[in-house]
Coordinates of C-alpha atoms in Angstrom, one line a residue:
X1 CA 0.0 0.0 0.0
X2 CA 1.1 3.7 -0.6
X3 CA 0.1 6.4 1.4
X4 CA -0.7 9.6 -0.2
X5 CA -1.5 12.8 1.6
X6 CA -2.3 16.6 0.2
X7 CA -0.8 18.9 2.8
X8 CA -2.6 22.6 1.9
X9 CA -0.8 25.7 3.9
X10 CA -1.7 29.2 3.9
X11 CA 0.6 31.6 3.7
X12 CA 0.3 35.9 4.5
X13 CA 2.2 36.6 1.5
X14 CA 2.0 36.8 -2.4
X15 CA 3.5 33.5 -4.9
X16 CA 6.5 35.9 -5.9
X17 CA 7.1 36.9 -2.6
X18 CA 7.1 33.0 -1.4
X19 CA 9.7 32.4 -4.3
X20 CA 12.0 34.5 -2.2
X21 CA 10.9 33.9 1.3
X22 CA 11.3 30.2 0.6
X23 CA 15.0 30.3 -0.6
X24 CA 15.5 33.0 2.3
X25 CA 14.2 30.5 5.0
X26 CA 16.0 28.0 3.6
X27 CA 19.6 30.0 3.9
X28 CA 18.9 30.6 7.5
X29 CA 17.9 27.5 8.5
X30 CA 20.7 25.8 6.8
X31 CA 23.0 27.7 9.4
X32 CA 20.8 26.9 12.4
X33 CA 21.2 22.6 11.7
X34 CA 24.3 22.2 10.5
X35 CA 26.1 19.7 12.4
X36 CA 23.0 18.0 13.4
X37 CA 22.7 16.1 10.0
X38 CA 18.9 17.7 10.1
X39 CA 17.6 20.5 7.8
X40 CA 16.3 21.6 3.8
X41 CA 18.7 22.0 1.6
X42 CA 17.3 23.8 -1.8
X43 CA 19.1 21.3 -4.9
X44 CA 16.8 23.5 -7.6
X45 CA 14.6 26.3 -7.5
X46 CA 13.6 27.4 -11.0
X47 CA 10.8 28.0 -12.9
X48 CA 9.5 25.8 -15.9
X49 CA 6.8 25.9 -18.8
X50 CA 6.4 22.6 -21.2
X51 CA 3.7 20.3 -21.8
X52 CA 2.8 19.8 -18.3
X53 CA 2.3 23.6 -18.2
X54 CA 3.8 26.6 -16.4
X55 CA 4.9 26.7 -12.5
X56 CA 8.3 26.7 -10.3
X57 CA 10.3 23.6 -10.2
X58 CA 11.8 22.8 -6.8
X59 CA 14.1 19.7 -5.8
X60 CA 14.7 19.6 -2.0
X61 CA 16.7 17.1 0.2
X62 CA 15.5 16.7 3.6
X63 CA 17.3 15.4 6.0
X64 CA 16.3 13.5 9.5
X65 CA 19.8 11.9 11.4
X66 CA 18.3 12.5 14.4
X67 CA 14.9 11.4 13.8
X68 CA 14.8 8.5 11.5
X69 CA 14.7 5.2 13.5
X70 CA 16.9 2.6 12.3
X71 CA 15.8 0.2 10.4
X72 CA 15.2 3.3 7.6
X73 CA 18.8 3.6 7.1
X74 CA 19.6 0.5 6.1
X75 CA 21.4 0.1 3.2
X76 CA 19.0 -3.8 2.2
X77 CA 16.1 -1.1 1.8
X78 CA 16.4 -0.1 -1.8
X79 CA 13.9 0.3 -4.2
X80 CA 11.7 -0.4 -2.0
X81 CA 11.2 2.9 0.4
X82 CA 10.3 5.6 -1.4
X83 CA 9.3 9.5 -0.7
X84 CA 8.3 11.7 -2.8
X85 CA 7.3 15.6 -2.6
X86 CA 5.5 17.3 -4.9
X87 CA 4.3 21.2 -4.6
X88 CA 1.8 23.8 -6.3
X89 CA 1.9 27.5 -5.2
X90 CA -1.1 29.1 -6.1
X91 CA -2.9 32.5 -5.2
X92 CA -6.3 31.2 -3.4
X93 CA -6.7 30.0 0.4
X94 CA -6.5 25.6 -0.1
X95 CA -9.8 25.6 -1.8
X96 CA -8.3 24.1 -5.6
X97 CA -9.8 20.5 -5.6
X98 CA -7.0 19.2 -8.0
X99 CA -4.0 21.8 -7.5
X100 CA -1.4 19.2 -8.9
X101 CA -3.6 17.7 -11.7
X102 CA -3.6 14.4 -10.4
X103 CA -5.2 11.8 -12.0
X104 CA -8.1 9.6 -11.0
X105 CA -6.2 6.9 -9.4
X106 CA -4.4 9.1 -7.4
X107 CA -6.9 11.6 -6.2
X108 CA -9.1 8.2 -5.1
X109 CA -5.6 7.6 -2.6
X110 CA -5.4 11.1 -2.2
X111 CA -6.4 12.2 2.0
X112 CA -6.5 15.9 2.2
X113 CA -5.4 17.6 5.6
X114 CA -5.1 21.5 6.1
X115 CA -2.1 22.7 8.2
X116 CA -2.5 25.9 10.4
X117 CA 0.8 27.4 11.0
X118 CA -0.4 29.3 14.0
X119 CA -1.8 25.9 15.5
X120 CA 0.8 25.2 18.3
X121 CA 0.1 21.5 18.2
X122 CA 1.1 20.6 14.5
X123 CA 4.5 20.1 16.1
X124 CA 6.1 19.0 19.1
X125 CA 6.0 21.4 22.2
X126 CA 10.3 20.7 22.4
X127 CA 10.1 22.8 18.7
X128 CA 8.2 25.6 20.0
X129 CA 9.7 29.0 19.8
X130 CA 8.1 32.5 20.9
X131 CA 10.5 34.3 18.1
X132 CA 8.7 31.8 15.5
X133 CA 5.3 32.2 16.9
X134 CA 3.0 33.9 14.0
X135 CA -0.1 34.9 16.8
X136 CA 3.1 36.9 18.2
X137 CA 4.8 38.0 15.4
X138 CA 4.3 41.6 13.5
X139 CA 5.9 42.4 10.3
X140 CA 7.2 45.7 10.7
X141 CA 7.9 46.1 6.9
X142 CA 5.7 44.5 5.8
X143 CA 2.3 45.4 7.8
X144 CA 1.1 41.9 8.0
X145 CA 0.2 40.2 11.1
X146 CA 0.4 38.8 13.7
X147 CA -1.8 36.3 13.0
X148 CA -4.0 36.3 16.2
X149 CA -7.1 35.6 15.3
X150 CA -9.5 32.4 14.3
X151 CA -9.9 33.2 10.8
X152 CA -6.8 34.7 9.9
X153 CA -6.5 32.2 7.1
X154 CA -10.3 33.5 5.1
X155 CA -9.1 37.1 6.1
X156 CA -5.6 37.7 5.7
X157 CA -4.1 39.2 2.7
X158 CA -2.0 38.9 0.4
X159 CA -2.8 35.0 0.6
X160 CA -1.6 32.2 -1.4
X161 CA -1.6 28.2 -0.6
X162 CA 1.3 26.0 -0.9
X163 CA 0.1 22.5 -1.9
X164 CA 2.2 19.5 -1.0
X165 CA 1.8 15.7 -2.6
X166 CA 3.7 13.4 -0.3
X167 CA 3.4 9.8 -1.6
X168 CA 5.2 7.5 1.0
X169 CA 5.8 3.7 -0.1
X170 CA 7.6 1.3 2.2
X171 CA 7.7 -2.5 0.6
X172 CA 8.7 -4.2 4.0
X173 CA 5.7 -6.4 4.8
X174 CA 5.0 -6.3 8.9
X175 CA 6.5 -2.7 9.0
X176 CA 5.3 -0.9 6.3
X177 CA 2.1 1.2 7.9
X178 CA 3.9 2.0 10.8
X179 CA 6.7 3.1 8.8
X180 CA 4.4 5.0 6.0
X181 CA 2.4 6.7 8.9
X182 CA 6.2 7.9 10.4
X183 CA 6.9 9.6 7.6
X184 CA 3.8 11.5 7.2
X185 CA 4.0 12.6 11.0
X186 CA 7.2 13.9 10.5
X187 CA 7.0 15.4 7.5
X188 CA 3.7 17.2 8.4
X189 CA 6.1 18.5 11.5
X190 CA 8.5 20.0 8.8
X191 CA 6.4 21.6 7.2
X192 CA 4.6 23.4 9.8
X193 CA 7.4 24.6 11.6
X194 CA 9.3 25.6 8.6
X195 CA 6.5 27.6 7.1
X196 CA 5.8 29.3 11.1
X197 CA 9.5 30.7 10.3
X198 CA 8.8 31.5 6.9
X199 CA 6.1 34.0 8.3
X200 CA 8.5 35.3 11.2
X201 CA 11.0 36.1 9.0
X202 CA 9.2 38.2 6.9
X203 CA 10.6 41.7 7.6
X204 CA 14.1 39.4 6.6
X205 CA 13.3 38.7 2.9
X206 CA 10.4 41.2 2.5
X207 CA 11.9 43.7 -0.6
X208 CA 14.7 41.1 -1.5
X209 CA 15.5 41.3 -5.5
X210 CA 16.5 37.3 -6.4
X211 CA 19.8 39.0 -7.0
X212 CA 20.2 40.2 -3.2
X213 CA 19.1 36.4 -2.2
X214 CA 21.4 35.1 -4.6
X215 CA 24.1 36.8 -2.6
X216 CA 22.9 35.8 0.7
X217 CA 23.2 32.2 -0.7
X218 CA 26.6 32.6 -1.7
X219 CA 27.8 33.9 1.6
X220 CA 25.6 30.9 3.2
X221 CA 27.2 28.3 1.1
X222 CA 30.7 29.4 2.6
X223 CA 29.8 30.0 5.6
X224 CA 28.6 26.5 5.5
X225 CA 31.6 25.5 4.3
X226 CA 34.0 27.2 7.0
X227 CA 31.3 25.6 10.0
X228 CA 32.1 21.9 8.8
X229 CA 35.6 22.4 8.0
X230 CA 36.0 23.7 11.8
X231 CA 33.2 21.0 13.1
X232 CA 35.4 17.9 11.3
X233 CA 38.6 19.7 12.5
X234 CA 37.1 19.6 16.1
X235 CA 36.2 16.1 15.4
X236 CA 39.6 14.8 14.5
X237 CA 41.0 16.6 17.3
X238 CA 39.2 15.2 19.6
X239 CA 40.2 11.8 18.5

């Protein structure tokens, strides 16, 4: 059995501005977890337009040391554990039936479930932050939030949903629910609290030209770079 779930977020922002405030969140982030083996790491980022249509291409690697038990490392699984992630921005608030033109096979797999980045119990409590808390947060900049109230998602504007496809498959028989199910729970984590820090860093990437974030990335990547050379050098020291 596969396990195939639509994640639909809201976001207070425009699908240009989440372009940016993606890549942006991304950047920081990467910082934050390096040396934990945890994070999202932006591969590709670009946009596209052939037969399938037009929209933004993105190819992330997430990554869960800390968090994935086991028997999901191992080597023996091959072919047969598979996740994949695919994402529709569009300017509406989650109500697009079929954002990602699935067919009918898939949409009859398909469970839909709505993720409320000011809900403090889409994640666990250890995760919570008050800097990254969108009822608390006001965008100076900006002029957006904080997102206080009940129906911040029908009211709030600009608006624009990010649609995620998550298909999970694990081919181990006697493990493969529990495993599928894991996934799902963790991902749906991820997404939640990286899209709560999206929002909080608003006043961060609001303005950015892709130029100014291309620069950012740059000094990221080395940065990056200078962290792990110091972290392995620490390492070998210490042995």
């Amino acid at each position: 059995m596969v396990l195939v779930k639509e994640y639909r977020i809201i976001n207070n922002c425009t699908v240009d501005e989440y372009r940016i405030a993606q890549l942006y969140a991304v950047a920081k982030m990467s910082m934050s977890e390096t040396g934990s083996g945890e994070g999202v790491e932006v591969i590709k980022n670009e946009p596209y337009d052939n037969e399938k249509g037009k929209g933004q291409y993105t190819k992330k690697i997430y990554s869960f040391a800390r968090q994935v038990p086991m028997l999901m490392t191992s080597p023996l699984l091959g072919s047969s554990f598979k996740v994949v992630t695919e994402t529709m921005h569009l300017a509406d608030r989650a109500e697009t039936e079929n954002a990602l033109n699935l067919d009918a096979k898939v949409l009859a797999q398909r469970v839909v479930e709505h993720i409320d980045v000011t809900n403090d119990k889409e994640f666990s409590a250890a995760l919570y932050k008050e800097s990254e808390d969108p009822k608390l947060y006001k965008a100076t900049k900006a002029e957006r939030g904080p997102l206080s109230t009940e129906d911040w998602m029908e009211t709030c504007e600009p608006v624009m949903t990010c649609y995620k496809l998550l298909t999970v498959e694990f081919g181990w028989w006697g493990f493969q629910t529990a495993v599928e199910r894991y996934i799902h729970s963790t991902m749906r984590e991820v997404f939640a609290v990286f899209h709560r820090q999206l929002f909080c860093d608003t006043d961060g990437w609001f303005g950015m030209t892709i130029e100014e974030l291309r620069a950012m990335e740059d000094d990221t990547a080395k940065k990056l770079i200078d962290k792990r050379n110091q972290e392995l050098a620490s390492k070998t020291e210490s042995n």
